[in-house]
Amino acid sequence: MAIKLELGWKVVMEPEFSKEYMKNLREFLLVEQQQNTVYPPNQVIFNALNQTPFEQVRVVILGQDPYHDVGQAHGLCFSVPEGIAIPPSLRNIYKELQADIPGFVIPTHGNLSKWAQQGVLLLNATLTVRAHQAGSHQNKGWEQFTDEAIRQLSNRRTGLVFLLWGRFAKNKAALINAAKHHVLSAAHPSPLSAYQGFLGCGHFSKTNLLLQNQRLQPIDWQV
């Protein structure tokens, strides 16, 4: 599996590729791809890092797993390509945006690439999954890699806004220096938990205020 990474990410993440866990992960994926369908396609596994260069990250949204049904996963957490039905969690994200951001219109598609291109890193903890089996590639090494990505952002950058939705994402707070960055936590936008604190959290307007306080451009959340 040939790996192409944006230069800034390549510089900070290169040491990981020679570590034992990454060699084991690569071997696991080679066998897995021979025996099963794996999402997303190889060329977009690192889409989050390639669409949002290291030095351009301003906001980080953390997900857990890629979507595991046909055509859904394209390397950005919570996002699906145009033409694919909008998943329930993303519907709730749009619902919150409509309540939180004046003039926001709920889109007819679920492609969040426009966010990524503005500096919103849409990072899943696990970057691959076996078709139709949620969580099937957890604890194979991806979490170690993506934890290091979060750690590098925390150490080398300042003033980033981290949005941690749900227990899994909140556990990543330990990797983030809260003295240098802004950490906003809420329930997960899944229909199972959205009404327990995600809807009404105001994270999108709060994020823009935190960026503007640093004299940075706010995110245009409309997609």
PDB file of C-alpha atoms in Angstrom:
ATOM      1  CA  MET A   1       0.000   0.000   0.000  1.00  0.00           C
ATOM      2  CA  ALA A   2       1.733   3.160  -1.232  1.00  0.00           C
ATOM      3  CA  ILE A   3       1.203   6.040   1.191  1.00  0.00           C
ATOM      4  CA  LYS A   4       1.006   9.640   0.023  1.00  0.00           C
ATOM      5  CA  LEU A   5       0.870  12.260   2.750  1.00  0.00           C
ATOM      6  CA  GLU A   6       0.703  16.037   2.651  1.00  0.00           C
ATOM      7  CA  LEU A   7       4.223  17.337   3.285  1.00  0.00           C
ATOM      8  CA  GLY A   8       3.543  18.939   6.682  1.00  0.00           C
ATOM      9  CA  TRP A   9       1.908  15.765   7.972  1.00  0.00           C
ATOM     10  CA  LYS A  10       4.645  13.649   6.415  1.00  0.00           C
ATOM     11  CA  VAL A  11       7.320  15.555   8.364  1.00  0.00           C
ATOM     12  CA  VAL A  12       5.624  15.046  11.753  1.00  0.00           C
ATOM     13  CA  MET A  13       4.268  11.533  11.169  1.00  0.00           C
ATOM     14  CA  GLU A  14       7.112   9.891   9.236  1.00  0.00           C
ATOM     15  CA  PRO A  15       8.698   8.280  12.346  1.00  0.00           C
ATOM     16  CA  GLU A  16       5.470   6.309  12.909  1.00  0.00           C
ATOM     17  CA  PHE A  17       5.757   4.415   9.626  1.00  0.00           C
ATOM     18  CA  SER A  18       8.914   2.588  10.685  1.00  0.00           C
ATOM     19  CA  LYS A  19       7.504   1.479  14.058  1.00  0.00           C
ATOM     20  CA  GLU A  20       6.553  -2.125  14.709  1.00  0.00           C
ATOM     21  CA  TYR A  21       2.834  -1.426  15.201  1.00  0.00           C
ATOM     22  CA  MET A  22       2.638   0.225  11.780  1.00  0.00           C
ATOM     23  CA  LYS A  23       4.377  -2.702  10.081  1.00  0.00           C
ATOM     24  CA  ASN A  24       1.890  -5.055  11.776  1.00  0.00           C
ATOM     25  CA  LEU A  25      -1.015  -2.844  10.691  1.00  0.00           C
ATOM     26  CA  ARG A  26       0.197  -2.846   7.104  1.00  0.00           C
ATOM     27  CA  GLU A  27       0.428  -6.656   7.101  1.00  0.00           C
ATOM     28  CA  PHE A  28      -3.036  -6.948   8.630  1.00  0.00           C
ATOM     29  CA  LEU A  29      -4.480  -4.671   5.937  1.00  0.00           C
ATOM     30  CA  LEU A  30      -2.814  -6.577   3.092  1.00  0.00           C
ATOM     31  CA  VAL A  31      -4.394  -9.836   4.252  1.00  0.00           C
ATOM     32  CA  GLU A  32      -7.716  -8.166   5.082  1.00  0.00           C
ATOM     33  CA  GLN A  33      -7.984  -6.557   1.640  1.00  0.00           C
ATOM     34  CA  GLN A  34      -7.313  -9.908  -0.040  1.00  0.00           C
ATOM     35  CA  GLN A  35     -10.028 -11.674   1.939  1.00  0.00           C
ATOM     36  CA  ASN A  36     -12.668  -8.981   2.489  1.00  0.00           C
ATOM     37  CA  THR A  37     -13.986  -5.683   1.190  1.00  0.00           C
ATOM     38  CA  VAL A  38     -12.361  -2.821   3.127  1.00  0.00           C
ATOM     39  CA  TYR A  39     -13.523   0.798   3.261  1.00  0.00           C
ATOM     40  CA  PRO A  40     -12.521   3.438   2.339  1.00  0.00           C
ATOM     41  CA  PRO A  41     -10.514   2.798  -0.858  1.00  0.00           C
ATOM     42  CA  ASN A  42      -6.723   2.942  -0.387  1.00  0.00           C
ATOM     43  CA  GLN A  43      -6.326   6.279  -2.136  1.00  0.00           C
ATOM     44  CA  VAL A  44      -8.504   8.109   0.415  1.00  0.00           C
ATOM     45  CA  ILE A  45      -7.522   6.342   3.662  1.00  0.00           C
ATOM     46  CA  PHE A  46      -5.465   9.437   4.615  1.00  0.00           C
ATOM     47  CA  ASN A  47      -7.948  11.902   3.121  1.00  0.00           C
ATOM     48  CA  ALA A  48      -8.360  13.844   6.388  1.00  0.00           C
ATOM     49  CA  LEU A  49      -4.633  14.591   6.578  1.00  0.00           C
ATOM     50  CA  ASN A  50      -4.262  15.283   2.859  1.00  0.00           C
ATOM     51  CA  GLN A  51      -7.246  17.636   2.594  1.00  0.00           C
ATOM     52  CA  THR A  52      -6.243  19.603   5.709  1.00  0.00           C
ATOM     53  CA  PRO A  53      -2.478  20.301   5.729  1.00  0.00           C
ATOM     54  CA  PHE A  54      -0.798  20.229   9.146  1.00  0.00           C
ATOM     55  CA  GLU A  55      -0.036  23.948   9.232  1.00  0.00           C
ATOM     56  CA  GLN A  56      -3.568  24.857   8.120  1.00  0.00           C
ATOM     57  CA  VAL A  57      -5.472  22.946  10.826  1.00  0.00           C
ATOM     58  CA  ARG A  58      -7.614  25.318  12.912  1.00  0.00           C
ATOM     59  CA  VAL A  59     -10.378  23.023  14.167  1.00  0.00           C
ATOM     60  CA  VAL A  60     -10.319  19.277  14.927  1.00  0.00           C
ATOM     61  CA  ILE A  61     -13.428  17.082  14.903  1.00  0.00           C
ATOM     62  CA  LEU A  62     -12.786  13.532  16.098  1.00  0.00           C
ATOM     63  CA  GLY A  63     -14.759  10.501  14.968  1.00  0.00           C
ATOM     64  CA  GLN A  64     -14.321   6.837  15.823  1.00  0.00           C
ATOM     65  CA  ASP A  65     -14.706   4.609  12.744  1.00  0.00           C
ATOM     66  CA  PRO A  66     -15.289   5.038   8.996  1.00  0.00           C
ATOM     67  CA  TYR A  67     -18.795   4.283   7.776  1.00  0.00           C
ATOM     68  CA  HIS A  68     -18.997   0.619   6.773  1.00  0.00           C
ATOM     69  CA  ASP A  69     -21.651   0.494   4.038  1.00  0.00           C
ATOM     70  CA  VAL A  70     -21.139   0.725   0.274  1.00  0.00           C
ATOM     71  CA  GLY A  71     -19.868   4.067  -0.989  1.00  0.00           C
ATOM     72  CA  GLN A  72     -20.082   5.900   2.352  1.00  0.00           C
ATOM     73  CA  ALA A  73     -16.524   6.200   3.650  1.00  0.00           C
ATOM     74  CA  HIS A  74     -14.178   8.659   1.966  1.00  0.00           C
ATOM     75  CA  GLY A  75     -11.659   9.360   4.688  1.00  0.00           C
ATOM     76  CA  LEU A  76     -13.383  12.241   6.503  1.00  0.00           C
ATOM     77  CA  CYS A  77     -15.243  11.592   9.759  1.00  0.00           C
ATOM     78  CA  PHE A  78     -19.034  12.114   9.665  1.00  0.00           C
ATOM     79  CA  SER A  79     -18.821  12.873   5.916  1.00  0.00           C
ATOM     80  CA  VAL A  80     -20.114  10.917   2.908  1.00  0.00           C
ATOM     81  CA  PRO A  81     -19.659  11.603  -0.819  1.00  0.00           C
ATOM     82  CA  GLU A  82     -22.404  13.426  -2.692  1.00  0.00           C
ATOM     83  CA  GLY A  83     -25.112  11.066  -3.902  1.00  0.00           C
ATOM     84  CA  ILE A  84     -24.948   8.940  -0.721  1.00  0.00           C
ATOM     85  CA  ALA A  85     -27.777   9.210   1.838  1.00  0.00           C
ATOM     86  CA  ILE A  86     -26.945  11.522   4.752  1.00  0.00           C
ATOM     87  CA  PRO A  87     -26.248   9.357   7.851  1.00  0.00           C
ATOM     88  CA  PRO A  88     -28.268   9.970  11.058  1.00  0.00           C
ATOM     89  CA  SER A  89     -25.384  11.539  13.048  1.00  0.00           C
ATOM     90  CA  LEU A  90     -24.704  14.020  10.271  1.00  0.00           C
ATOM     91  CA  ARG A  91     -28.409  14.866  10.090  1.00  0.00           C
ATOM     92  CA  ASN A  92     -28.194  15.873  13.756  1.00  0.00           C
ATOM     93  CA  ILE A  93     -25.020  17.873  13.087  1.00  0.00           C
ATOM     94  CA  TYR A  94     -26.919  19.773  10.392  1.00  0.00           C
ATOM     95  CA  LYS A  95     -29.864  20.218  12.771  1.00  0.00           C
ATOM     96  CA  GLU A  96     -27.558  21.794  15.361  1.00  0.00           C
ATOM     97  CA  LEU A  97     -25.944  24.000  12.721  1.00  0.00           C
ATOM     98  CA  GLN A  98     -29.350  25.263  11.634  1.00  0.00           C
ATOM     99  CA  ALA A  99     -30.154  26.203  15.247  1.00  0.00           C
ATOM    100  CA  ASP A 100     -26.688  27.627  15.972  1.00  0.00           C
ATOM    101  CA  ILE A 101     -25.576  29.459  12.820  1.00  0.00           C
ATOM    102  CA  PRO A 102     -27.885  32.180  11.430  1.00  0.00           C
ATOM    103  CA  GLY A 103     -28.816  31.529   7.815  1.00  0.00           C
ATOM    104  CA  PHE A 104     -27.491  27.953   7.736  1.00  0.00           C
ATOM    105  CA  VAL A 105     -29.482  25.890   5.238  1.00  0.00           C
ATOM    106  CA  ILE A 106     -29.552  22.094   5.718  1.00  0.00           C
ATOM    107  CA  PRO A 107     -27.754  20.664   2.664  1.00  0.00           C
ATOM    108  CA  THR A 108     -29.066  17.927   0.389  1.00  0.00           C
ATOM    109  CA  HIS A 109     -25.745  16.047   0.572  1.00  0.00           C
ATOM    110  CA  GLY A 110     -23.279  14.930   3.261  1.00  0.00           C
ATOM    111  CA  ASN A 111     -19.899  15.853   1.763  1.00  0.00           C
ATOM    112  CA  LEU A 112     -17.936  17.908   4.332  1.00  0.00           C
ATOM    113  CA  SER A 113     -14.862  18.445   2.122  1.00  0.00           C
ATOM    114  CA  LYS A 114     -15.517  22.200   2.201  1.00  0.00           C
ATOM    115  CA  TRP A 115     -14.884  22.149   5.959  1.00  0.00           C
ATOM    116  CA  ALA A 116     -11.661  20.173   5.503  1.00  0.00           C
ATOM    117  CA  GLN A 117     -10.396  22.686   2.957  1.00  0.00           C
ATOM    118  CA  GLN A 118     -10.955  25.513   5.472  1.00  0.00           C
ATOM    119  CA  GLY A 119      -8.808  23.884   8.149  1.00  0.00           C
ATOM    120  CA  VAL A 120     -11.315  21.587   9.885  1.00  0.00           C
ATOM    121  CA  LEU A 121      -9.515  18.279  10.414  1.00  0.00           C
ATOM    122  CA  LEU A 122     -12.139  15.508  10.199  1.00  0.00           C
ATOM    123  CA  LEU A 123     -10.182  12.680  11.790  1.00  0.00           C
ATOM    124  CA  ASN A 124     -11.417   9.200  12.622  1.00  0.00           C
ATOM    125  CA  ALA A 125      -9.468   7.302  15.284  1.00  0.00           C
ATOM    126  CA  THR A 126      -9.546   4.199  13.062  1.00  0.00           C
ATOM    127  CA  LEU A 127      -8.957   4.838   9.366  1.00  0.00           C
ATOM    128  CA  THR A 128     -10.289   1.600   7.819  1.00  0.00           C
ATOM    129  CA  VAL A 129     -13.114  -0.872   8.396  1.00  0.00           C
ATOM    130  CA  ARG A 130     -14.326  -4.199   6.995  1.00  0.00           C
ATOM    131  CA  ALA A 131     -17.514  -3.832   4.959  1.00  0.00           C
ATOM    132  CA  HIS A 132     -20.685  -4.042   7.074  1.00  0.00           C
ATOM    133  CA  GLN A 133     -18.765  -4.716  10.317  1.00  0.00           C
ATOM    134  CA  ALA A 134     -18.554  -1.630  12.511  1.00  0.00           C
ATOM    135  CA  GLY A 135     -15.421  -1.461  14.647  1.00  0.00           C
ATOM    136  CA  SER A 136     -13.778  -4.384  12.857  1.00  0.00           C
ATOM    137  CA  HIS A 137     -10.406  -2.611  12.485  1.00  0.00           C
ATOM    138  CA  GLN A 138     -10.222  -1.206  15.996  1.00  0.00           C
ATOM    139  CA  ASN A 139      -7.178  -2.142  18.117  1.00  0.00           C
ATOM    140  CA  LYS A 140      -5.061  -3.014  15.059  1.00  0.00           C
ATOM    141  CA  GLY A 141      -2.778   0.026  15.331  1.00  0.00           C
ATOM    142  CA  TRP A 142      -4.706   2.879  13.781  1.00  0.00           C
ATOM    143  CA  GLU A 143      -5.506   4.435  17.167  1.00  0.00           C
ATOM    144  CA  GLN A 144      -1.803   4.669  17.981  1.00  0.00           C
ATOM    145  CA  PHE A 145      -1.216   6.496  14.691  1.00  0.00           C
ATOM    146  CA  THR A 146      -4.116   8.940  15.043  1.00  0.00           C
ATOM    147  CA  ASP A 147      -3.336   9.572  18.734  1.00  0.00           C
ATOM    148  CA  GLU A 148       0.128  10.640  17.605  1.00  0.00           C
ATOM    149  CA  ALA A 149      -1.416  12.982  15.024  1.00  0.00           C
ATOM    150  CA  ILE A 150      -3.466  14.632  17.802  1.00  0.00           C
ATOM    151  CA  ARG A 151      -0.383  14.789  20.052  1.00  0.00           C
ATOM    152  CA  GLN A 152       1.674  16.443  17.310  1.00  0.00           C
ATOM    153  CA  LEU A 153      -1.020  19.062  16.745  1.00  0.00           C
ATOM    154  CA  SER A 154      -1.182  19.723  20.476  1.00  0.00           C
ATOM    155  CA  ASN A 155       2.587  20.055  20.815  1.00  0.00           C
ATOM    156  CA  ARG A 156       3.468  21.983  17.662  1.00  0.00           C
ATOM    157  CA  ARG A 157       0.461  24.259  17.172  1.00  0.00           C
ATOM    158  CA  THR A 158      -1.407  26.745  19.398  1.00  0.00           C
ATOM    159  CA  GLY A 159      -4.985  27.994  19.632  1.00  0.00           C
ATOM    160  CA  LEU A 160      -6.677  25.054  17.913  1.00  0.00           C
ATOM    161  CA  VAL A 161     -10.314  24.255  18.668  1.00  0.00           C
ATOM    162  CA  PHE A 162     -10.931  20.554  19.446  1.00  0.00           C
ATOM    163  CA  LEU A 163     -14.540  19.343  19.276  1.00  0.00           C
ATOM    164  CA  LEU A 164     -14.948  16.142  21.297  1.00  0.00           C
ATOM    165  CA  TRP A 165     -18.372  14.540  20.837  1.00  0.00           C
ATOM    166  CA  GLY A 166     -19.213  11.439  22.832  1.00  0.00           C
ATOM    167  CA  ARG A 167     -17.278   9.394  25.365  1.00  0.00           C
ATOM    168  CA  PHE A 168     -14.784   7.974  22.884  1.00  0.00           C
ATOM    169  CA  ALA A 169     -13.738  11.424  21.625  1.00  0.00           C
ATOM    170  CA  LYS A 170     -13.731  12.904  25.134  1.00  0.00           C
ATOM    171  CA  ASN A 171     -11.138  10.296  26.140  1.00  0.00           C
ATOM    172  CA  LYS A 172      -8.755  11.950  23.657  1.00  0.00           C
ATOM    173  CA  ALA A 173      -8.678  15.079  25.829  1.00  0.00           C
ATOM    174  CA  ALA A 174      -5.703  13.544  27.661  1.00  0.00           C
ATOM    175  CA  LEU A 175      -3.641  14.017  24.470  1.00  0.00           C
ATOM    176  CA  ILE A 176      -4.395  17.748  24.231  1.00  0.00           C
ATOM    177  CA  ASN A 177      -2.667  20.555  26.128  1.00  0.00           C
ATOM    178  CA  ALA A 178      -5.707  22.551  27.289  1.00  0.00           C
ATOM    179  CA  ALA A 179      -3.449  25.445  28.305  1.00  0.00           C
ATOM    180  CA  LYS A 180      -2.565  25.997  24.629  1.00  0.00           C
ATOM    181  CA  HIS A 181      -5.793  24.938  22.932  1.00  0.00           C
ATOM    182  CA  HIS A 182      -9.582  25.137  23.264  1.00  0.00           C
ATOM    183  CA  VAL A 183     -11.461  21.911  24.028  1.00  0.00           C
ATOM    184  CA  LEU A 184     -15.248  21.797  23.621  1.00  0.00           C
ATOM    185  CA  SER A 185     -17.061  18.597  24.694  1.00  0.00           C
ATOM    186  CA  ALA A 186     -20.619  17.389  24.145  1.00  0.00           C
ATOM    187  CA  ALA A 187     -22.665  14.238  23.693  1.00  0.00           C
ATOM    188  CA  HIS A 188     -22.308  12.344  20.420  1.00  0.00           C
ATOM    189  CA  PRO A 189     -24.620  13.489  17.575  1.00  0.00           C
ATOM    190  CA  SER A 190     -25.918   9.929  17.130  1.00  0.00           C
ATOM    191  CA  PRO A 191     -29.719   9.631  17.476  1.00  0.00           C
ATOM    192  CA  LEU A 192     -29.032   7.566  20.626  1.00  0.00           C
ATOM    193  CA  SER A 193     -27.414  10.504  22.435  1.00  0.00           C
ATOM    194  CA  ALA A 194     -27.958  13.753  20.509  1.00  0.00           C
ATOM    195  CA  TYR A 195     -30.684  14.871  22.910  1.00  0.00           C
ATOM    196  CA  GLN A 196     -28.376  14.370  25.895  1.00  0.00           C
ATOM    197  CA  GLY A 197     -26.347  17.490  25.192  1.00  0.00           C
ATOM    198  CA  PHE A 198     -25.277  17.591  21.559  1.00  0.00           C
ATOM    199  CA  LEU A 199     -28.331  19.451  20.286  1.00  0.00           C
ATOM    200  CA  GLY A 200     -28.053  22.895  21.813  1.00  0.00           C
ATOM    201  CA  CYS A 201     -24.302  22.702  22.468  1.00  0.00           C
ATOM    202  CA  GLY A 202     -23.592  25.711  20.229  1.00  0.00           C
ATOM    203  CA  HIS A 203     -20.176  24.360  19.278  1.00  0.00           C
ATOM    204  CA  PHE A 204     -20.148  25.836  15.789  1.00  0.00           C
ATOM    205  CA  SER A 205     -20.747  29.445  16.826  1.00  0.00           C
ATOM    206  CA  LYS A 206     -18.427  28.981  19.831  1.00  0.00           C
ATOM    207  CA  THR A 207     -15.697  27.683  17.493  1.00  0.00           C
ATOM    208  CA  ASN A 208     -16.015  30.728  15.237  1.00  0.00           C
ATOM    209  CA  LEU A 209     -15.881  33.070  18.223  1.00  0.00           C
ATOM    210  CA  LEU A 210     -12.694  31.376  19.469  1.00  0.00           C
ATOM    211  CA  LEU A 211     -11.140  31.730  16.007  1.00  0.00           C
ATOM    212  CA  GLN A 212     -12.194  35.368  15.657  1.00  0.00           C
ATOM    213  CA  ASN A 213     -10.729  36.133  19.090  1.00  0.00           C
ATOM    214  CA  GLN A 214      -7.393  35.019  17.596  1.00  0.00           C
ATOM    215  CA  ARG A 215      -7.997  37.253  14.540  1.00  0.00           C
ATOM    216  CA  LEU A 216      -8.553  34.192  12.374  1.00  0.00           C
ATOM    217  CA  GLN A 217     -11.248  33.725   9.744  1.00  0.00           C
ATOM    218  CA  PRO A 218     -14.359  31.977  11.053  1.00  0.00           C
ATOM    219  CA  ILE A 219     -15.387  28.710   9.393  1.00  0.00           C
ATOM    220  CA  ASP A 220     -18.095  28.938   6.732  1.00  0.00           C
ATOM    221  CA  TRP A 221     -20.086  25.911   7.902  1.00  0.00           C
ATOM    222  CA  GLN A 222     -22.413  25.919   4.908  1.00  0.00           C
ATOM    223  CA  VAL A 223     -21.631  23.001   2.580  1.00  0.00           C
TER     224      VAL A 223
END
